[in-house]
Amino acid sequence: ITGADVHGKKRTHLGFYDAQIRSLTALLKALCEHYGVPKACPIMPDGKLNTGFAPKGFLGILCHYHVRRDKYDVSGLDLVKIVKDIGG
């Protein structure tokens, strides 16, 4: 993945295998349903994933970079699509 934007910086790293995305999608769906986590991710008004800090009080699925500036995983992950795929 080239040019993944996190906290205003462009990142380049390996992408994700289809099997990883399928497994993550199934895991997130199970965790959300079991623990009552909202099937949502922080999005911008234009519908794109927020790649900065999550809004204060946000409840839902987050990446490390949504809560810490020194973490940028899992940048480039299409979290918006995954959330839609699990019914969010």
mmCIF file of C-alpha atoms in Angstrom:
data_model
loop_
_atom_site.group_PDB
_atom_site.id
_atom_site.type_symbol
_atom_site.label_atom_id
_atom_site.label_comp_id
_atom_site.label_asym_id
_atom_site.label_seq_id
_atom_site.Cartn_x
_atom_site.Cartn_y
_atom_site.Cartn_z
ATOM 1 C CA ILE A 1 0.000 0.000 0.000
ATOM 2 C CA THR A 2 1.469 3.300 -1.073
ATOM 3 C CA GLY A 3 0.412 6.666 0.249
ATOM 4 C CA ALA A 4 -1.763 5.572 3.174
ATOM 5 C CA ASP A 5 -2.467 8.813 5.035
ATOM 6 C CA VAL A 6 -2.292 8.752 8.835
ATOM 7 C CA HIS A 7 -2.149 11.951 10.909
ATOM 8 C CA GLY A 8 -1.278 13.858 7.733
ATOM 9 C CA LYS A 9 1.741 11.679 6.863
ATOM 10 C CA LYS A 10 1.931 9.327 3.897
ATOM 11 C CA ARG A 11 2.894 5.727 4.722
ATOM 12 C CA THR A 12 3.994 2.863 2.498
ATOM 13 C CA HIS A 13 3.779 -0.750 3.644
ATOM 14 C CA LEU A 14 2.717 -4.224 2.657
ATOM 15 C CA GLY A 15 -0.954 -4.682 1.917
ATOM 16 C CA PHE A 16 -3.366 -7.269 3.255
ATOM 17 C CA TYR A 17 -4.169 -10.739 1.947
ATOM 18 C CA ASP A 18 -7.814 -11.511 1.154
ATOM 19 C CA ALA A 19 -7.761 -14.228 3.828
ATOM 20 C CA GLN A 20 -6.661 -11.651 6.420
ATOM 21 C CA ILE A 21 -9.512 -9.312 5.491
ATOM 22 C CA ARG A 22 -12.061 -12.149 5.627
ATOM 23 C CA SER A 23 -10.774 -13.272 9.025
ATOM 24 C CA LEU A 24 -10.727 -9.737 10.414
ATOM 25 C CA THR A 25 -14.241 -9.108 9.115
ATOM 26 C CA ALA A 26 -15.558 -12.281 10.784
ATOM 27 C CA LEU A 27 -13.727 -11.480 14.032
ATOM 28 C CA LEU A 28 -15.010 -7.900 14.189
ATOM 29 C CA LYS A 29 -18.569 -9.037 13.500
ATOM 30 C CA ALA A 30 -18.387 -11.637 16.289
ATOM 31 C CA LEU A 31 -16.823 -9.216 18.786
ATOM 32 C CA CYS A 32 -19.306 -6.439 18.017
ATOM 33 C CA GLU A 33 -22.261 -8.783 18.401
ATOM 34 C CA HIS A 34 -20.955 -10.498 21.554
ATOM 35 C CA TYR A 35 -19.886 -7.326 23.392
ATOM 36 C CA GLY A 36 -22.457 -4.903 21.977
ATOM 37 C CA VAL A 37 -19.858 -2.715 20.284
ATOM 38 C CA PRO A 38 -21.471 -0.411 17.705
ATOM 39 C CA LYS A 39 -20.692 -1.476 14.141
ATOM 40 C CA ALA A 40 -19.220 1.884 13.234
ATOM 41 C CA CYS A 41 -15.875 3.493 12.519
ATOM 42 C CA PRO A 42 -14.906 7.180 12.663
ATOM 43 C CA ILE A 43 -15.703 8.733 9.296
ATOM 44 C CA MET A 44 -15.361 12.215 7.883
ATOM 45 C CA PRO A 45 -18.319 14.231 6.535
ATOM 46 C CA ASP A 46 -17.368 13.082 3.000
ATOM 47 C CA GLY A 47 -17.820 9.426 4.042
ATOM 48 C CA LYS A 48 -14.119 8.594 4.037
ATOM 49 C CA LEU A 49 -12.363 7.053 7.017
ATOM 50 C CA ASN A 50 -11.018 9.524 9.553
ATOM 51 C CA THR A 51 -7.259 8.876 9.548
ATOM 52 C CA GLY A 52 -6.528 11.094 12.521
ATOM 53 C CA PHE A 53 -7.706 10.832 16.093
ATOM 54 C CA ALA A 54 -11.206 9.496 16.689
ATOM 55 C CA PRO A 55 -13.668 12.033 18.070
ATOM 56 C CA LYS A 56 -13.807 12.161 21.865
ATOM 57 C CA GLY A 57 -16.389 9.700 23.154
ATOM 58 C CA PHE A 58 -16.526 7.706 19.892
ATOM 59 C CA LEU A 59 -17.889 4.189 20.339
ATOM 60 C CA GLY A 60 -17.141 1.586 17.694
ATOM 61 C CA ILE A 61 -14.252 0.005 15.837
ATOM 62 C CA LEU A 62 -10.915 1.837 15.938
ATOM 63 C CA CYS A 63 -7.390 1.416 14.617
ATOM 64 C CA HIS A 64 -4.336 2.120 16.762
ATOM 65 C CA TYR A 65 -3.772 5.423 14.972
ATOM 66 C CA HIS A 66 -7.205 6.630 16.091
ATOM 67 C CA VAL A 67 -5.952 6.805 19.680
ATOM 68 C CA ARG A 68 -2.154 7.283 19.459
ATOM 69 C CA ARG A 69 -0.054 9.519 17.231
ATOM 70 C CA ASP A 70 2.969 7.176 17.389
ATOM 71 C CA LYS A 71 1.033 4.219 15.926
ATOM 72 C CA TYR A 72 0.012 3.954 12.299
ATOM 73 C CA ASP A 73 -1.303 0.418 12.025
ATOM 74 C CA VAL A 74 -3.435 -0.612 10.278
ATOM 75 C CA SER A 75 -3.146 2.232 7.796
ATOM 76 C CA GLY A 76 -4.529 1.478 4.388
ATOM 77 C CA LEU A 77 -7.143 -0.934 5.719
ATOM 78 C CA ASP A 78 -10.556 -0.248 4.186
ATOM 79 C CA LEU A 79 -12.296 -0.116 7.550
ATOM 80 C CA VAL A 80 -15.345 1.630 6.086
ATOM 81 C CA LYS A 81 -15.957 -1.345 3.759
ATOM 82 C CA ILE A 82 -15.404 -3.854 6.550
ATOM 83 C CA VAL A 83 -17.904 -2.048 8.784
ATOM 84 C CA LYS A 84 -20.446 -2.063 5.940
ATOM 85 C CA ASP A 85 -19.774 -5.772 5.371
ATOM 86 C CA ILE A 86 -20.600 -6.582 9.013
ATOM 87 C CA GLY A 87 -23.827 -4.620 8.906
ATOM 88 C CA GLY A 88 -22.739 -1.199 10.106
#
